[in-house]
Short mmCIF file of C-alpha atoms in Angstrom, two decimals:
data_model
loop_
_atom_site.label_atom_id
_atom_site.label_comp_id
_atom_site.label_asym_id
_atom_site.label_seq_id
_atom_site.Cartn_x
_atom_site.Cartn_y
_atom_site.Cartn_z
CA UNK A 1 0.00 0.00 0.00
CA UNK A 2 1.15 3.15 -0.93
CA UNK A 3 0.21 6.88 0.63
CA UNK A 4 0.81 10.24 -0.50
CA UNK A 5 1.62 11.07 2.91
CA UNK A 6 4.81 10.84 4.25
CA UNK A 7 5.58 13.92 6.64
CA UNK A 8 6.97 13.41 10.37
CA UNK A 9 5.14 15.48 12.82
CA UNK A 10 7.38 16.17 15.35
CA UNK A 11 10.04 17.41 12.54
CA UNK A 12 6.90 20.08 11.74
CA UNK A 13 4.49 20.68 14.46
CA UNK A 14 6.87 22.52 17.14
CA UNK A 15 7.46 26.07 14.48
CA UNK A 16 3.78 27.92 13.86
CA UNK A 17 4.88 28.40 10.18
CA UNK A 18 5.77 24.65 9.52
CA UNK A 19 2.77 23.27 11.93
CA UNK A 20 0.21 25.37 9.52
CA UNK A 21 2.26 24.02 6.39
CA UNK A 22 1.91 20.77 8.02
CA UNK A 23 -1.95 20.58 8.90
CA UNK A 24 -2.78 21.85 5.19
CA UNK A 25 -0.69 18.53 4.44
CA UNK A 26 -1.88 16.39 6.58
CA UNK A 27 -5.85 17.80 6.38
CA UNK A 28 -5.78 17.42 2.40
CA UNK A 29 -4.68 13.34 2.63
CA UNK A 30 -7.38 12.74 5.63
CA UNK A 31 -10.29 14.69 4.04
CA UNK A 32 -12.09 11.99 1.83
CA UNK A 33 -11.83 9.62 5.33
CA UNK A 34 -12.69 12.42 7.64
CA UNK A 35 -16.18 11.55 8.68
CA UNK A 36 -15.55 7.92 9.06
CA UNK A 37 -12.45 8.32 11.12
CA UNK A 38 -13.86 10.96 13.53
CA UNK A 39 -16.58 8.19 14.13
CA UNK A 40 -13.84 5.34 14.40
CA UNK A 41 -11.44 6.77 16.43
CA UNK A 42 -14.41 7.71 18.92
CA UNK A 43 -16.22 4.44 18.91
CA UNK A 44 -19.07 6.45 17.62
CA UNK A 45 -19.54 9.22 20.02
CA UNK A 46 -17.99 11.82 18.03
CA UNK A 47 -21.66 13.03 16.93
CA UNK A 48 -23.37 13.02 20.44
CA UNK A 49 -20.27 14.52 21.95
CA UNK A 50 -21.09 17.63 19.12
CA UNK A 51 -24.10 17.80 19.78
CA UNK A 52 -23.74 17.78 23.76
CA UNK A 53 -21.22 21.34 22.66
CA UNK A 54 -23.87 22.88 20.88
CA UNK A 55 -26.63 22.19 23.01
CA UNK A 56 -24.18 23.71 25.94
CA UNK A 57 -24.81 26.96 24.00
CA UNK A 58 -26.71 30.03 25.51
CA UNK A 59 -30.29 30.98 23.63
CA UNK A 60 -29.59 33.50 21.81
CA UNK A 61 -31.94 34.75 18.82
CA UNK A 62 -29.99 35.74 15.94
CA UNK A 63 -26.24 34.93 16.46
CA UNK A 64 -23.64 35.82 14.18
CA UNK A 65 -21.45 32.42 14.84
CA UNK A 66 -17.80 30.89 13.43
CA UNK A 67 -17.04 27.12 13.37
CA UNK A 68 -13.15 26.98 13.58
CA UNK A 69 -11.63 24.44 11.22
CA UNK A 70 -14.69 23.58 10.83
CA UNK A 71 -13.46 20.30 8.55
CA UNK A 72 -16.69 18.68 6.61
CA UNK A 73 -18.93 21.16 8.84
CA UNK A 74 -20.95 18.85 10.79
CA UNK A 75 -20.65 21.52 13.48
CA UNK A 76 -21.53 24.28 11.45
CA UNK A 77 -24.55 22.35 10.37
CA UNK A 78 -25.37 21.77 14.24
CA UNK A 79 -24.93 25.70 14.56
CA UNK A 80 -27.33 26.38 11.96
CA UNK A 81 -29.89 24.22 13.06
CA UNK A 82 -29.95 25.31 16.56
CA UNK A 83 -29.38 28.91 15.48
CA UNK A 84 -31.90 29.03 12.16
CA UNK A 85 -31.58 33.22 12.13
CA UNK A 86 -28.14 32.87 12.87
CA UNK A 87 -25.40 33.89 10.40
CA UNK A 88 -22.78 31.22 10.56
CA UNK A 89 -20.14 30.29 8.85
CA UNK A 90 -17.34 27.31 8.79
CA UNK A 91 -13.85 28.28 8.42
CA UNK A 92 -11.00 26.16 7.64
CA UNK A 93 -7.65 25.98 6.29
CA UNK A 94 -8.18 23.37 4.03
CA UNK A 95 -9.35 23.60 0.94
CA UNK A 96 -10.35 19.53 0.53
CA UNK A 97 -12.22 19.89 3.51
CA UNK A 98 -13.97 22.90 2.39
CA UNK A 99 -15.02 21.11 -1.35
CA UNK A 100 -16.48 18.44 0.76
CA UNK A 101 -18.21 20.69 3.56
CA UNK A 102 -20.09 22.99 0.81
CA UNK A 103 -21.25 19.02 -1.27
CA UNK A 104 -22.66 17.99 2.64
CA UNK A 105 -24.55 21.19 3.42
CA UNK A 106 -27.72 22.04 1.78
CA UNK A 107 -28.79 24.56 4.06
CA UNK A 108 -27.50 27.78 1.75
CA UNK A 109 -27.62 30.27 4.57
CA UNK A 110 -23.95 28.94 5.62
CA UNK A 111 -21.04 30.37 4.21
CA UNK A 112 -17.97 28.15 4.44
CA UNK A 113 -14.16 30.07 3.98
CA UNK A 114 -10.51 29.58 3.99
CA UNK A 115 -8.48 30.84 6.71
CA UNK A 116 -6.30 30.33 9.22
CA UNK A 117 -7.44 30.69 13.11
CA UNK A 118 -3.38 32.49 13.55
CA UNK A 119 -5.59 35.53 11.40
CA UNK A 120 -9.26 35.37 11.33
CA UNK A 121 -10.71 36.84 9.05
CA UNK A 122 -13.42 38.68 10.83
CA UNK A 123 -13.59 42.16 11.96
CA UNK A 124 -13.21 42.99 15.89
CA UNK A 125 -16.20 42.40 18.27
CA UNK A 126 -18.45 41.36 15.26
CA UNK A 127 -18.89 37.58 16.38
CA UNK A 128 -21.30 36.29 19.45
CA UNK A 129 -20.25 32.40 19.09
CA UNK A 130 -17.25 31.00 18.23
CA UNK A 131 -17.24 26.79 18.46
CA UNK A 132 -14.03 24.62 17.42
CA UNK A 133 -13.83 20.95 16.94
CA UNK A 134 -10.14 19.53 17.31
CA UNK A 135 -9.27 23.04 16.59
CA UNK A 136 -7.37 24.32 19.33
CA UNK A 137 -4.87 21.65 19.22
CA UNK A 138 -4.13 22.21 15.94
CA UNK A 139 -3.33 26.33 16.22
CA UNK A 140 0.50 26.77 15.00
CA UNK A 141 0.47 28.96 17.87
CA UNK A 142 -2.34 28.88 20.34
CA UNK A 143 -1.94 32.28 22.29
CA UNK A 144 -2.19 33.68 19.05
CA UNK A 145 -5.40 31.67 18.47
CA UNK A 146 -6.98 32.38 21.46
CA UNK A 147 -5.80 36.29 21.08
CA UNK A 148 -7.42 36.38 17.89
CA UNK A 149 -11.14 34.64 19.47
CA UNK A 150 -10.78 37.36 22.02
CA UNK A 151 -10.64 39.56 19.53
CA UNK A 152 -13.69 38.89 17.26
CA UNK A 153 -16.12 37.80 19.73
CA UNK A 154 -18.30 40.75 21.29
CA UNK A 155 -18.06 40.93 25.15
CA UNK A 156 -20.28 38.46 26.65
CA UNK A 157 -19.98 36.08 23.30
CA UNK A 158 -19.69 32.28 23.97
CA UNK A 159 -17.18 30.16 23.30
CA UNK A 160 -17.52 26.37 23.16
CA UNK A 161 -14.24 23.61 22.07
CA UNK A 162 -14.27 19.66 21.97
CA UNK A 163 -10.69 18.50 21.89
CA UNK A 164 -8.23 15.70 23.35
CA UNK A 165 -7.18 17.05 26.56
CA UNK A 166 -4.21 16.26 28.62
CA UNK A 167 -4.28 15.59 32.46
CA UNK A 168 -2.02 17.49 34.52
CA UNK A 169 0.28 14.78 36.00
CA UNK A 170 2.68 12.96 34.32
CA UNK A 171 1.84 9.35 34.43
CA UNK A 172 -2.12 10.36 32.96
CA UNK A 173 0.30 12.06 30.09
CA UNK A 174 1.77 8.94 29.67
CA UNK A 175 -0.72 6.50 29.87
CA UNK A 176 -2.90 8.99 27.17
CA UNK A 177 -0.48 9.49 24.55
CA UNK A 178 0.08 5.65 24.23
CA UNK A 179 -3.26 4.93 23.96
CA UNK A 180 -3.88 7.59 21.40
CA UNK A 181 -0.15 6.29 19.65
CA UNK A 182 -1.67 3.29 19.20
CA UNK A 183 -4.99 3.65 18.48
CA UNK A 184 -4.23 6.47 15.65
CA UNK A 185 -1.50 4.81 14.53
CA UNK A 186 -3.26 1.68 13.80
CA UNK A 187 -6.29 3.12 12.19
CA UNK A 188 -3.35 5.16 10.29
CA UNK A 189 -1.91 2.28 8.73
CA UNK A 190 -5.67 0.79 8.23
CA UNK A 191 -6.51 3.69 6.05
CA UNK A 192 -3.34 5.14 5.06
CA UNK A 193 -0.60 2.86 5.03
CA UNK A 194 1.06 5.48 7.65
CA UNK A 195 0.77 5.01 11.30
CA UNK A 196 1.96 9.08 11.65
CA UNK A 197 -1.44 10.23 9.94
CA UNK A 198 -3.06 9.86 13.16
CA UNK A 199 -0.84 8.97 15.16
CA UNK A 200 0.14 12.99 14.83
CA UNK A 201 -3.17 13.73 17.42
CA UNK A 202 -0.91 12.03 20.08
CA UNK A 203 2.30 13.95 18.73
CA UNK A 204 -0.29 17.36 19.23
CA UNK A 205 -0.86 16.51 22.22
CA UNK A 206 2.29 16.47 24.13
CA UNK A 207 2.83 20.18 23.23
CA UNK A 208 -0.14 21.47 24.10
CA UNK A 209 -1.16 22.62 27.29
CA UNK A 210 -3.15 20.73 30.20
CA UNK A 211 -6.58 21.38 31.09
CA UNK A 212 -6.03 23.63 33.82
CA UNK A 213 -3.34 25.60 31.88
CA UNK A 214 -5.64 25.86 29.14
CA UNK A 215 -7.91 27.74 31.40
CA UNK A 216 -5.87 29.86 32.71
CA UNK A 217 -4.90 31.03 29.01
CA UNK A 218 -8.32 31.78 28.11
CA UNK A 219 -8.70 33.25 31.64
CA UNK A 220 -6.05 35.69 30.95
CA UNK A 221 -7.16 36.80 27.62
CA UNK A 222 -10.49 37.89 28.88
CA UNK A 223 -12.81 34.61 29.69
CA UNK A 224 -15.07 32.82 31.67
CA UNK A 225 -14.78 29.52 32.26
CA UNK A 226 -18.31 28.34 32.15
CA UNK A 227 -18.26 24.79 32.40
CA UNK A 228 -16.85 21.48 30.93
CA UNK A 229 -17.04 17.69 30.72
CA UNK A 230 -14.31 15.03 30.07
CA UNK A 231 -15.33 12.12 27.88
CA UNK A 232 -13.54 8.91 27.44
CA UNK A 233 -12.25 8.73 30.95
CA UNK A 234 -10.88 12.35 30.44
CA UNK A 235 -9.05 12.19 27.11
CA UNK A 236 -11.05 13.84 25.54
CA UNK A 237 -13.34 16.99 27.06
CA UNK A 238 -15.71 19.84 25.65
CA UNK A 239 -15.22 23.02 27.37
CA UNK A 240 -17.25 26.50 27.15
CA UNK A 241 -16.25 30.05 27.92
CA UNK A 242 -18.13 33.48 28.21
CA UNK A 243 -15.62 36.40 27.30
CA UNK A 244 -16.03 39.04 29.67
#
């Protein structure tokens, strides 16, 4: 089996410039499997656990809401539907992604762009929700990220994430990246022929922060914590924020 894949993470993801070169990589070989492998990877929950963000969501009438790499936009969708006088769009750096996105959604009200979450593409204060699934992670440089969602959501906007998260001690950090080494990796090779196409979520992982250090980043750019809930036995968790 052959794959058009053959980058090494670690030899890419540590530099913001190379990690972004690398996800538009990466992104463009895992498109076409995307939906199946969010479901496989998950043993299925992947769906309820987006659903469980959205629903997490304050009431609001007529939200003006971003989906960050928003991949084949089954988030967006979820957005849009809970939101139907909302104006939402998916953004994502991907191209591949975005091609299949636009062929899944017939709802025409959302708009679907390329862009990078390092530079959003959205003017100051003009957003009320901003949702991300496996987003974060992925930032080249997350205080840059999260500078940039402080920046475009309106005070008192919402915030919502589902990522892997990392526990704070060191044998939890341990135990999670080999189950997520092996699990991607095989599923990887299933797909791919290349254990390091998902493998990389475990590489991601060990240089990005824990949950309570992730807090304490959005906490010092300007949010809430509101609330959040670790799935999995806490390798994975959805978290939601209020900026103030």
């Amino acid at each position: 089996m052959t794959t058009r894949f053959h980058l090494k993470p670690m030899e890419y993801i540590e530099v913001p410039d190379t990690k972004q070169s690398f996800n538009r990589s990466l992104f463009s070989e895992v498109a076409p499997k995307y939906d199946f492998i969010t479901k496989a990877l998950s043993f299925g929950r992947d769906a309820a656990w987006k659903r469980t963000l959205i629903t997490g969501l304050p009431a609001t009438g007529s939200p003006v809401g971003v989906d960050l790499a928003c991949g084949t936009g089954d988030i967006t969708r979820l957005l849009a539907n809970r939101y139907p006088d909302g104006n939402i769009t998916g953004l994502d750096l991907t191209p591949a992604m975005l091609e299949r996105a636009q062929k899944l959604t017939e709802n025409k009200k959302i708009r679907f762009v390329e862009g990078s979450m390092q530079e959003l593409p959205f003017d100051s204060e003009s957003l009320d929700i901003v949702t991300g699934g496996y987003a974060l992670r992925n930032a080249p440089d997350l205080n840059q990220t999260i500078d940039e969602i402080a920046r475009v959501l309106r005070p008192g906007g919402a915030a919502a994430f589902l990522d892997f998260s990392k526990p704070r001690n060191a044998i939890g950090q341990h135990l999670t990246h080999f189950a997520l080494k092996f699990w991607g990796g095989l599923w990887g090779l299933l797909l791919h022929g290349n254990p390091d196409v998902y493998g990389y979520i475990a590489d991601s992982l060990m240089l990005y922060p824990d949950r309570t250090a992730l807090r304490k980043r959005f906490k010092e750019r300007g949010f809430i914590p509101q609330q959040s809930i670790l799935l999995l036995g806490g390798m994975l968790e959805i978290s939601w924020f209020e900026k103030r």
